[in-house]
Amino acid sequence: MISKLLIANRGEIACRIIRTAREMGIATVAVYSDADAKALHVRQADEAVHIGPSPAAESYLVGEKIIAAAKETGAEAIHPGYGFLSENAGFAQAVIEAGLIWVGPKPSSIDAMGLKDAAKKLMREAGVPVTPGYEGEDQSVERLKLEADAIGYPVLIKAVAGGGGKGMRKVDKAEDFEASLESCRREAKASFSNDEVLLEKWITSPRHIEVQVFGDSHGNVVHLFERDCSLQRRHQKVIEEAPAPGMDEATREEICAAAVRAAKAVDYEGAGTIEFIADASEGLRADRIFFMEMNTRLQVEHPVTEEITGVDLVEWQLRVASGEPIPLKQEELSINGWAIEARLYAEDPAKGFLPSTGRLEVLNLRHCRRVDTGVEEGDEISPFYDPMVAKLITWKINRNAAIEAMIEASAEVECYPVKTNAWFLKRLLSSDAFAEGEFDTSYIGSNLDTLIDPPVPSEMLLSRAKRRVDTFYLEMDDPYYEQQAYRQGMSGFRLNSERRTATRVLVSGVEETVSKIGFIHSKHEDHWPSSDEFVLFEDGASFEVAKFRERGTGHASAADGAILAPMPGKVIAVDVAEGDAVTAGQRLMVLEAMKMEHALTAPFDGTVTELSASEGGQVQVEAVLCVVEPNEE
């Protein structure tokens, strides 16, 4: 058995692996960048090695530094986690050639499944059904456009080396194809150093079903049943559950058998996932489920499989990497209960899911069977990496109970001042479509307006706010508060007068008038930055509360046409120059932050009068990138 393990990753991934390694008596080594010097995974590991600057390309993606750290600390093995170098066959081979144990599949298996076009050809030969499309070598725009026209719209453009929702674009009509192809290739090049793509027929009622597989060096391959990952936004999974709703035993048997065939076709060892796309227009049927790709690593959503099978997949990885056979045979594996995972992200759904960064002054995650996270209260959410705060995981004996448990867990999230998608998750989980299992991968996009409508405070929260404000200002029995009120400019305040029944407060910048007094029952109602300003939490959202004060009219504001950076990031494309005429909605530039592209557009018809952004430049939040002056009417 491995005695010392280096984890070539960060955040919740590294913390998850450390937890199992510690239980197995395996010493752990963390690696970290400048931004992660005080990170939780660094604090939890037995040892930690600094490997470079904050950008992943200069630290976590530099294989030579990671191998050197393993040798320096005497680690016998390297676990890549998921993401970063986990599916890099070259890195896996370098680890092996350095005399270290690679906790993952053989490089040849990664290579075989690493390029989606080659993988689909291999799956056809193995008798695994695949989605209709184009995987040819001719990558010219003309040929790809011709093939897309032949397939019929909508079509899906996918980076052949893609993963994690990166390098994917749905194209609904022919005139949008070339622009979508350009964007897809640029993102693929930046994420995977490979801008080749394939085309697939877009399934109109798609469900994303995947099967967990596991192989060992003794020729054994088993499956651990399926997961449903259909609730996605921009091809990024949001909610995952196991087993899949609506899956009958006959269909399960066929799809899981196909997954095992796929794994055996590449002589697979370790944890892997076979991803399928299902045409669910008539429910889940074996003859309408097609192979999409194989992820040759552990998946972010692996906890739901662990919860329904009772298996620790990281333990299995470490045992198989040490040469042991898979601990259980196929007939010894079974499904018990229902599990759901929700990805809690540092982002603001009400503002187009813009990432939110900063210090977690408040972080409280309650009422959840399991929380996998890489941060604690007081830690920082960095702009350099994926904005995940935690994975919330619930398990119950049936699906309805698991849903209710996850709704409660999402509603009880308290996070400040960093914004999260907790209230969005609660709203999504509470929808009738999710409860009834009647959804597909387009559900979030089709219902986005309803799902991201900003949360409003309830009467109970407003009454709690009034109680806090009144407590601060109107303690009628102590002359000290008369002085406090005088200092705060409270006209009309009189000691021993009748207590006012209405209070004007600002809740997240909106004036509210409340008359009822409720009760305060939240764990965190922090004072910030002064004792008459505080934050309240409700249904996964945070509400900043302050005493209402009349404002003057002398406040300056940015011009309507000022295009501000919505977050820290890198400008990767500038489409206009000073003096250009633009139309409302026209793309002006593209900002890349937290591994996502964000297009900034013109707010109205006008002219670009100022341009301070340049391609390749780093910008800070709210920096003025350009100014558009409206056309005279």
XYZ file of C-alpha atoms in Angstrom:
633
model
C 0.000 0.000 0.000
C 1.134 3.556 -0.755
C 2.588 5.223 2.360
C 2.923 8.841 1.156
C 0.747 10.508 -1.489
C 1.168 13.836 -3.283
C -2.096 15.418 -4.451
C -1.615 17.392 -7.666
C -4.665 19.564 -7.173
C -6.291 22.097 -4.863
C -9.473 23.091 -3.073
C -12.266 20.656 -2.282
C -10.706 18.050 -4.557
C -7.518 17.917 -2.532
C -9.401 18.042 0.787
C -11.590 15.113 -0.324
C -8.543 12.965 -1.147
C -6.750 13.960 2.055
C -9.737 12.785 4.105
C -9.643 9.242 2.735
C -5.837 9.040 2.740
C -5.807 9.990 6.429
C -8.366 7.269 7.205
C -6.119 4.764 5.417
C -3.014 5.886 7.305
C -1.411 7.421 4.203
C 0.642 10.605 4.664
C -0.278 13.440 2.294
C 1.622 16.184 0.479
C -0.192 19.242 -0.855
C 1.036 21.589 -3.559
C 0.031 25.225 -3.704
C 0.349 28.420 -5.705
C 0.827 31.938 -4.347
C -2.945 32.425 -4.127
C -3.355 29.198 -2.148
C -0.593 29.708 0.421
C -3.154 29.722 3.260
C -5.718 27.436 1.642
C -7.566 24.709 3.531
C -5.956 21.847 1.613
C -2.536 23.218 2.549
C -3.534 23.359 6.213
C -4.962 19.838 6.196
C -2.067 18.034 4.462
C 0.890 16.628 6.390
C 3.286 18.571 4.160
C 2.951 21.293 1.525
C 5.191 22.477 -1.311
C 4.980 25.825 -3.104
C 4.952 25.330 -6.894
C 4.615 28.804 -8.398
C 2.551 31.908 -9.124
C -1.233 32.080 -8.869
C -2.181 31.384 -12.526
C -2.710 27.639 -12.967
C -0.593 27.657 -16.132
C 2.389 28.632 -13.992
C 1.737 26.270 -11.088
C -0.868 23.479 -11.053
C -0.471 22.785 -14.778
C 3.339 22.514 -14.690
C 3.975 18.789 -14.418
C 7.715 19.130 -13.852
C 7.161 21.168 -10.688
C 4.703 18.622 -9.318
C 6.984 15.656 -9.967
C 9.882 17.551 -8.383
C 7.731 18.210 -5.304
C 6.940 14.499 -5.018
C 10.616 13.566 -5.176
C 11.583 16.328 -2.751
C 9.120 15.068 -0.121
C 9.604 11.341 -0.720
C 6.036 10.772 -1.926
C 5.600 7.420 -3.661
C 2.504 8.293 -5.647
C 0.677 11.187 -7.288
C -3.104 11.555 -7.294
C -4.184 14.127 -9.914
C -7.690 14.710 -8.526
C -10.056 15.931 -11.243
C -9.413 18.838 -13.574
C -5.950 20.299 -14.191
C -3.608 17.439 -15.249
C -5.906 14.536 -14.359
C -6.533 13.548 -18.003
C -3.126 14.493 -19.378
C -1.568 11.309 -20.731
C 1.831 12.979 -21.103
C 1.885 13.913 -17.437
C 0.745 10.428 -16.411
C 3.593 8.919 -18.457
C 6.102 11.355 -16.938
C 4.990 10.348 -13.436
C 5.488 6.675 -14.247
C 8.871 7.290 -15.883
C 9.945 9.176 -12.744
C 9.463 5.947 -10.792
C 6.280 7.122 -9.089
C 2.855 5.507 -8.852
C 0.188 7.194 -10.979
C -3.213 7.016 -9.257
C -5.268 6.845 -12.419
C -5.718 4.947 -15.680
C -2.850 3.976 -17.949
C -1.647 6.739 -20.290
C -2.747 4.636 -23.269
C -6.325 4.565 -21.922
C -6.305 8.336 -21.425
C -5.020 8.784 -24.968
C -7.664 6.462 -26.388
C -10.516 8.376 -24.757
C -8.905 11.820 -24.628
C -9.952 12.913 -28.095
C -13.687 12.683 -28.519
C -13.586 11.967 -32.250
C -11.237 8.981 -31.882
C -13.166 7.757 -28.839
C -16.444 7.681 -30.768
C -14.867 5.572 -33.509
C -13.494 3.172 -30.900
C -16.884 2.907 -29.210
C -18.595 2.043 -32.477
C -16.148 -0.843 -32.858
C -16.923 -1.998 -29.301
C -20.646 -2.072 -29.980
C -21.470 1.012 -27.950
C -24.143 3.251 -29.555
C -22.873 6.757 -30.438
C -24.536 10.060 -31.348
C -24.756 10.899 -35.095
C -22.283 13.596 -36.143
C -18.948 14.462 -37.798
C -15.485 13.558 -36.458
C -13.415 14.044 -39.600
C -9.849 15.315 -39.929
C -10.792 18.183 -42.239
C -11.133 21.068 -39.782
C -11.635 23.860 -42.273
C -14.465 26.258 -41.594
C -15.971 25.414 -44.978
C -16.027 21.649 -44.332
C -17.371 21.998 -40.811
C -20.093 24.342 -42.016
C -21.001 21.911 -44.794
C -21.218 18.999 -42.336
C -23.315 21.032 -39.898
C -25.741 21.885 -42.687
C -25.952 18.209 -43.596
C -26.560 17.096 -39.995
C -29.290 19.699 -39.599
C -29.705 22.385 -36.970
C -29.492 22.602 -34.061
C -26.001 21.099 -33.892
C -23.442 20.947 -31.098
C -19.820 21.991 -31.630
C -17.504 20.226 -29.181
C -13.767 20.506 -28.627
C -12.255 17.083 -29.253
C -10.083 17.507 -26.151
C -12.798 19.212 -24.085
C -14.371 18.563 -20.722
C -16.105 20.325 -17.851
C -18.440 22.178 -20.195
C -15.558 24.017 -21.885
C -15.291 24.226 -25.664
C -18.955 23.510 -26.378
C -21.457 25.590 -28.338
C -25.012 24.851 -29.404
C -25.814 26.426 -32.795
C -29.480 26.916 -33.632
C -29.213 28.328 -37.140
C -26.719 28.340 -40.008
C -25.920 32.057 -39.854
C -24.585 31.665 -36.288
C -22.274 28.770 -37.058
C -19.018 30.562 -37.881
C -19.156 32.911 -34.879
C -19.900 30.001 -32.552
C -17.086 27.966 -34.074
C -14.627 30.815 -33.549
C -15.630 31.209 -29.892
C -15.531 27.460 -29.281
C -12.077 27.106 -30.813
C -10.683 30.036 -28.851
C -11.950 28.609 -25.567
C -10.690 25.125 -26.459
C -7.251 26.460 -27.351
C -7.004 28.338 -24.055
C -8.281 25.425 -21.955
C -6.792 22.382 -23.681
C -4.128 23.699 -26.121
C -6.114 22.036 -28.906
C -8.712 23.846 -31.017
C -9.954 20.894 -33.083
C -13.673 20.188 -32.853
C -16.296 17.615 -33.728
C -19.985 18.039 -34.510
C -22.938 16.204 -33.022
C -26.634 16.201 -33.726
C -28.354 18.138 -30.963
C -30.825 15.878 -29.181
C -33.994 17.923 -28.659
C -35.089 16.344 -25.328
C -31.701 15.372 -23.921
C -30.974 13.781 -20.575
C -27.352 13.464 -19.438
C -26.887 9.984 -17.992
C -23.470 8.715 -16.936
C -22.217 5.429 -15.533
C -19.443 5.054 -12.963
C -16.998 2.325 -13.965
C -13.948 0.915 -12.227
C -11.185 -1.349 -13.475
C -8.058 -2.931 -12.014
C -4.781 -4.405 -13.246
C -6.168 -7.938 -12.888
C -8.645 -7.587 -15.760
C -11.705 -6.840 -13.648
C -14.162 -4.099 -14.623
C -17.362 -3.265 -12.739
C -19.968 -0.531 -12.888
C -21.434 1.283 -9.890
C -24.705 2.222 -11.594
C -25.786 5.482 -13.146
C -26.080 9.169 -12.268
C -28.341 11.801 -13.804
C -26.551 15.102 -14.499
C -29.150 16.721 -16.730
C -29.604 19.965 -14.817
C -26.878 22.058 -16.409
C -26.119 25.663 -17.253
C -23.859 26.333 -20.244
C -22.994 22.603 -20.246
C -21.780 22.876 -16.647
C -23.493 20.480 -14.233
C -25.451 22.093 -11.392
C -27.428 19.245 -9.792
C -26.536 15.552 -9.930
C -28.410 12.590 -8.531
C -28.146 8.830 -8.297
C -29.870 6.758 -9.427
C -31.446 8.450 -12.463
C -35.183 9.241 -12.143
C -37.324 7.219 -14.524
C -34.659 4.543 -15.106
C -36.175 1.046 -15.307
C -34.147 -2.070 -14.554
C -33.973 -3.264 -18.176
C -32.623 0.063 -19.442
C -30.220 0.279 -16.502
C -28.851 -3.161 -17.287
C -28.239 -2.274 -20.938
C -26.633 1.124 -20.378
C -24.388 -0.176 -17.578
C -23.347 -3.167 -19.698
C -22.460 -0.793 -22.549
C -20.355 1.255 -20.117
C -18.421 -1.828 -19.029
C -17.802 -2.736 -22.689
C -16.497 0.779 -23.270
C -14.069 0.520 -20.345
C -12.838 -2.911 -21.394
C -12.239 -1.645 -24.926
C -9.432 0.572 -23.603
C -8.148 -1.876 -20.950
C -9.233 0.558 -18.268
C -7.835 0.738 -14.726
C -9.068 2.974 -11.919
C -12.128 5.224 -11.696
C -13.801 6.450 -14.875
C -17.141 7.668 -16.155
C -18.907 6.800 -19.387
C -21.181 9.678 -20.347
C -24.307 9.114 -22.424
C -26.866 11.448 -23.969
C -30.432 10.123 -23.860
C -33.312 11.160 -26.080
C -35.929 11.323 -23.328
C -38.822 12.465 -25.513
C -40.520 9.151 -24.695
C -38.801 8.471 -21.382
C -35.502 6.639 -20.869
C -35.133 3.836 -23.422
C -32.034 1.769 -24.147
C -32.359 2.278 -27.908
C -32.269 6.067 -27.490
C -29.165 6.417 -25.325
C -25.885 7.303 -27.066
C -22.241 7.425 -25.992
C -20.860 10.964 -25.678
C -17.446 10.628 -24.058
C -15.419 8.997 -21.317
C -13.912 10.927 -18.447
C -10.733 9.084 -17.520
C -10.694 10.284 -13.930
C -12.794 10.597 -10.821
C -15.751 12.941 -11.367
C -16.842 15.968 -9.352
C -20.188 14.235 -8.795
C -18.727 10.967 -7.489
C -20.176 11.480 -3.949
C -23.716 10.567 -5.037
C -22.444 7.201 -6.257
C -20.596 6.705 -2.978
C -23.759 7.517 -1.026
C -25.976 4.956 -2.769
C -23.385 2.156 -2.907
C -21.521 2.640 0.377
C -18.207 2.615 -1.515
C -15.308 5.052 -0.998
C -14.117 5.551 -4.580
C -10.909 7.323 -3.533
C -10.021 4.335 -1.342
C -10.629 2.064 -4.323
C -8.366 4.269 -6.433
C -5.528 4.038 -3.932
C -5.910 0.270 -3.510
C -6.033 -0.406 -7.255
C -3.040 1.902 -7.865
C -1.165 -0.161 -5.242
C -1.823 -3.316 -7.275
C -4.805 -4.692 -5.379
C -7.920 -6.026 -7.131
C -11.258 -4.183 -6.965
C -12.606 -4.831 -3.444
C -16.097 -5.947 -4.570
C -17.480 -8.055 -7.407
C -20.352 -6.815 -9.585
C -22.908 -9.015 -7.851
C -21.894 -7.536 -4.495
C -22.796 -4.003 -5.568
C -26.338 -2.661 -5.199
C -28.295 0.592 -4.994
C -29.447 1.755 -1.581
C -31.595 4.894 -1.339
C -31.247 8.153 -3.265
C -28.534 10.818 -3.261
C -28.440 14.375 -4.634
C -25.490 16.732 -5.031
C -25.766 20.490 -5.567
C -22.788 22.610 -6.580
C -22.576 25.741 -4.469
C -20.739 28.379 -6.505
C -19.402 31.821 -5.631
C -21.501 33.625 -8.217
C -24.484 35.932 -8.482
C -27.323 34.375 -10.519
C -29.208 37.688 -10.545
C -26.300 39.281 -12.417
C -25.813 36.664 -15.099
C -23.956 34.285 -12.760
C -20.961 36.590 -12.570
C -18.293 35.085 -10.299
C -17.982 36.610 -6.845
C -14.609 36.808 -5.130
C -13.290 37.933 -1.770
C -13.070 36.911 1.862
C -15.724 34.621 3.329
C -16.567 36.713 6.361
C -19.508 34.373 6.931
C -19.763 30.772 5.726
C -22.226 28.460 7.375
C -23.390 25.245 5.698
C -25.953 23.372 7.750
C -28.563 20.642 7.467
C -26.592 18.561 5.000
C -25.569 14.927 5.314
C -22.234 15.667 3.662
C -20.370 18.794 2.607
C -17.261 18.536 0.415
C -15.455 21.865 0.464
C -12.033 23.426 0.171
C -12.763 26.576 2.180
C -13.739 27.619 5.673
C -15.109 30.814 7.139
C -12.387 33.443 6.823
C -10.838 31.948 3.664
C -10.621 33.722 0.310
C -12.398 32.951 -2.957
C -9.719 33.670 -5.560
C -10.349 34.912 -9.110
C -7.742 32.477 -10.439
C -9.677 29.206 -10.163
C -13.089 27.585 -10.424
C -15.551 29.487 -8.174
C -16.921 26.424 -6.357
C -17.470 26.964 -2.637
C -18.713 23.493 -1.757
C -20.654 20.455 -2.859
C -23.785 19.834 -0.820
C -24.743 16.146 -0.706
C -27.894 14.615 0.756
C -28.994 10.978 1.040
C -32.418 9.614 1.914
C -34.264 6.365 1.397
C -36.235 7.763 -1.570
C -36.027 10.626 -4.056
C -38.725 12.859 -2.575
C -37.054 12.816 0.826
C -33.638 13.486 -0.719
C -35.056 16.497 -2.593
C -36.622 17.928 0.571
C -33.338 17.490 2.427
C -31.439 19.347 -0.318
C -34.000 22.155 -0.437
C -33.493 22.642 3.297
C -29.693 22.475 2.956
C -29.716 25.131 0.197
C -32.080 27.385 2.122
C -29.848 27.250 5.203
C -26.670 28.370 3.400
C -25.267 31.559 4.938
C -22.437 33.206 3.015
C -21.273 36.827 3.062
C -20.099 39.112 1.479
C -19.305 36.641 -1.300
C -22.461 35.934 -3.292
C -23.546 32.342 -3.931
C -26.117 30.512 -6.029
C -27.770 28.925 -2.960
C -31.124 30.666 -3.497
C -31.008 29.676 -7.177
C -30.401 26.044 -6.166
C -33.357 26.124 -3.762
C -35.621 27.559 -6.458
C -34.443 24.958 -8.976
C -34.888 22.064 -6.545
C -38.359 23.326 -5.584
C -39.664 23.339 -9.159
C -42.458 20.981 -10.118
C -40.462 19.751 -13.121
C -37.592 18.583 -10.929
C -39.904 16.996 -8.374
C -41.664 15.044 -11.124
C -38.445 14.141 -12.982
C -39.720 15.911 -16.103
C -36.672 17.906 -17.192
C -33.806 17.745 -19.622
C -30.503 19.552 -20.139
C -32.299 22.624 -21.527
C -34.501 23.129 -18.473
C -32.415 25.812 -16.756
C -31.884 27.765 -19.964
C -35.568 27.586 -20.866
C -36.692 28.782 -17.433
C -33.827 31.110 -16.642
C -35.872 34.300 -16.199
C -37.967 32.711 -13.461
C -35.052 30.946 -11.821
C -32.809 34.025 -11.550
C -35.413 36.620 -10.621
C -33.675 38.309 -7.664
C -34.901 37.100 -4.263
C -37.040 39.501 -2.237
C -37.149 39.599 1.564
C -40.153 38.020 3.236
C -42.318 39.819 5.794
C -40.593 37.783 8.485
C -37.151 38.967 7.379
C -38.357 42.576 7.228
C -39.753 42.330 10.717
C -36.457 40.869 11.908
C -34.719 43.835 10.271
C -37.065 46.266 12.023
C -36.416 44.620 15.373
C -32.679 44.998 14.928
C -32.920 48.628 13.837
C -35.357 49.472 16.633
C -33.156 47.740 19.165
C -30.225 49.897 18.133
C -32.041 53.225 17.926
C -35.076 53.113 20.176
C -34.208 51.747 23.594
C -36.637 54.033 25.358
C -35.677 53.306 28.938
C -32.018 54.363 28.794
C -30.915 58.002 28.231
C -27.817 56.682 26.450
C -29.953 55.796 23.449
C -31.418 59.321 23.371
C -27.847 60.547 22.889
C -27.239 57.872 20.234
C -30.373 58.906 18.406
C -29.343 62.562 18.543
C -25.958 61.715 17.078
C -27.609 59.780 14.270
C -29.837 62.747 13.413
C -33.135 61.105 14.349
C -35.575 64.011 14.305
C -38.719 63.563 16.341
C -37.142 61.183 18.849
C -38.469 61.754 22.404
C -37.586 59.769 25.502
C -40.601 57.973 27.039
C -42.701 58.690 23.951
C -44.922 56.066 22.362
C -42.799 53.565 20.489
C -43.075 53.932 16.714
C -44.772 51.031 14.947
C -43.206 51.577 11.545
C -39.551 51.698 10.537
C -37.997 52.623 7.207
C -35.016 50.424 6.412
C -32.814 49.765 3.423
C -32.699 46.070 2.523
C -30.038 45.401 -0.097
C -30.369 49.045 -1.160
C -34.190 49.005 -1.475
C -36.309 51.090 0.879
C -38.789 49.039 2.907
C -41.296 50.157 5.550
C -42.263 47.572 8.155
C -44.447 47.661 11.227
C -44.342 44.176 12.693
C -41.688 42.923 15.083
C -40.565 39.354 14.516
C -37.920 37.181 16.063
C -34.247 36.827 15.170
C -33.229 33.210 14.753
C -30.322 33.184 12.315
C -26.926 32.065 13.579
C -25.086 34.853 11.735
C -26.370 38.440 11.856
C -23.038 40.126 11.673
C -22.441 43.829 12.262
C -20.667 45.364 9.274
C -19.058 47.814 9.158
C -20.863 49.595 12.037
C -23.397 48.465 14.585
C -26.360 49.954 12.710
C -25.629 48.035 9.516
C -25.925 44.260 9.407
C -26.745 41.290 7.201
C -29.634 38.835 7.463
C -29.997 35.494 5.683
C -33.072 33.860 4.230
C -33.626 30.984 1.800
C -29.972 30.927 0.746
C -29.766 34.669 0.051
C -28.076 37.440 2.018
C -29.739 40.821 2.630
C -27.774 43.884 3.725
C -29.812 45.992 6.141
C -29.305 49.593 7.249
C -31.370 52.354 8.795
C -32.995 54.433 6.049
C -31.483 57.909 5.703
C -32.572 60.652 3.349
C -29.986 61.118 0.607
C -28.934 64.338 -1.058
C -28.783 64.809 -4.799
C -25.077 65.438 -5.159
C -23.925 61.844 -5.654
C -21.831 61.205 -8.719
C -22.500 58.192 -10.929
C -20.929 56.531 -13.940
C -22.246 57.560 -17.325
C -24.846 55.195 -18.795
C -22.490 54.276 -21.588
C -19.526 53.354 -19.382
C -18.720 49.668 -19.838
C -17.350 48.425 -16.515
C -15.506 45.181 -15.801
C -18.012 43.022 -13.869
C -15.153 41.107 -12.203
C -11.374 40.843 -12.205
C -10.162 39.091 -15.337
C -8.256 39.090 -18.608
C -9.410 40.765 -21.817
C -9.115 38.090 -24.495
C -10.769 39.875 -27.399
C -11.523 43.494 -28.347
C -13.902 43.898 -31.272
C -14.096 47.689 -31.564
C -11.888 50.765 -31.812
C -12.388 54.364 -30.743
C -14.725 56.127 -33.165
C -16.563 52.937 -34.192
C -20.342 53.106 -34.519
C -22.041 50.283 -32.594
C -25.576 48.980 -32.218
C -27.400 47.870 -29.077
C -26.329 44.352 -28.089
C -23.234 44.351 -30.298
C -20.259 42.582 -28.723
C -17.550 45.044 -27.716
C -15.044 42.733 -26.052
C -14.690 39.424 -24.213
C -13.464 39.084 -20.631
C -12.150 35.767 -19.301
C -12.458 35.065 -15.570
C -12.663 31.878 -13.541
C -12.247 29.789 -16.706
C -15.341 31.304 -18.360
C -15.811 33.796 -21.182
C -18.034 36.846 -20.596
C -19.078 38.985 -23.566
C -19.564 42.713 -22.886
C -22.045 44.381 -25.230
C -23.165 47.863 -26.215
C -26.097 49.129 -24.088
C -27.562 51.131 -26.985
C -26.825 52.435 -30.480
C -23.940 54.892 -30.351
C -20.250 55.577 -30.849
C -17.210 54.299 -28.947
C -15.636 57.499 -27.617
C -13.126 55.968 -25.211
C -11.354 52.594 -25.202
C -8.954 51.706 -22.390
C -9.007 47.903 -22.681
C -6.546 46.008 -24.848
C -6.353 42.354 -25.757
C -4.330 40.403 -23.212
C -4.660 43.033 -20.508
C -5.648 42.251 -16.925
C -8.448 44.385 -15.457
C -9.922 44.883 -12.002
C -13.585 44.816 -11.064
C -15.514 47.971 -12.081
C -12.640 49.310 -14.185
C -13.993 51.421 -17.071
C -13.117 49.443 -20.198
C -14.761 51.684 -22.756
C -17.417 54.368 -23.112
C -20.251 54.392 -25.635
C -22.009 57.692 -26.305
C -25.618 57.296 -27.450
C -26.712 58.563 -30.814
C -28.588 61.840 -30.767
C -32.286 61.356 -31.350
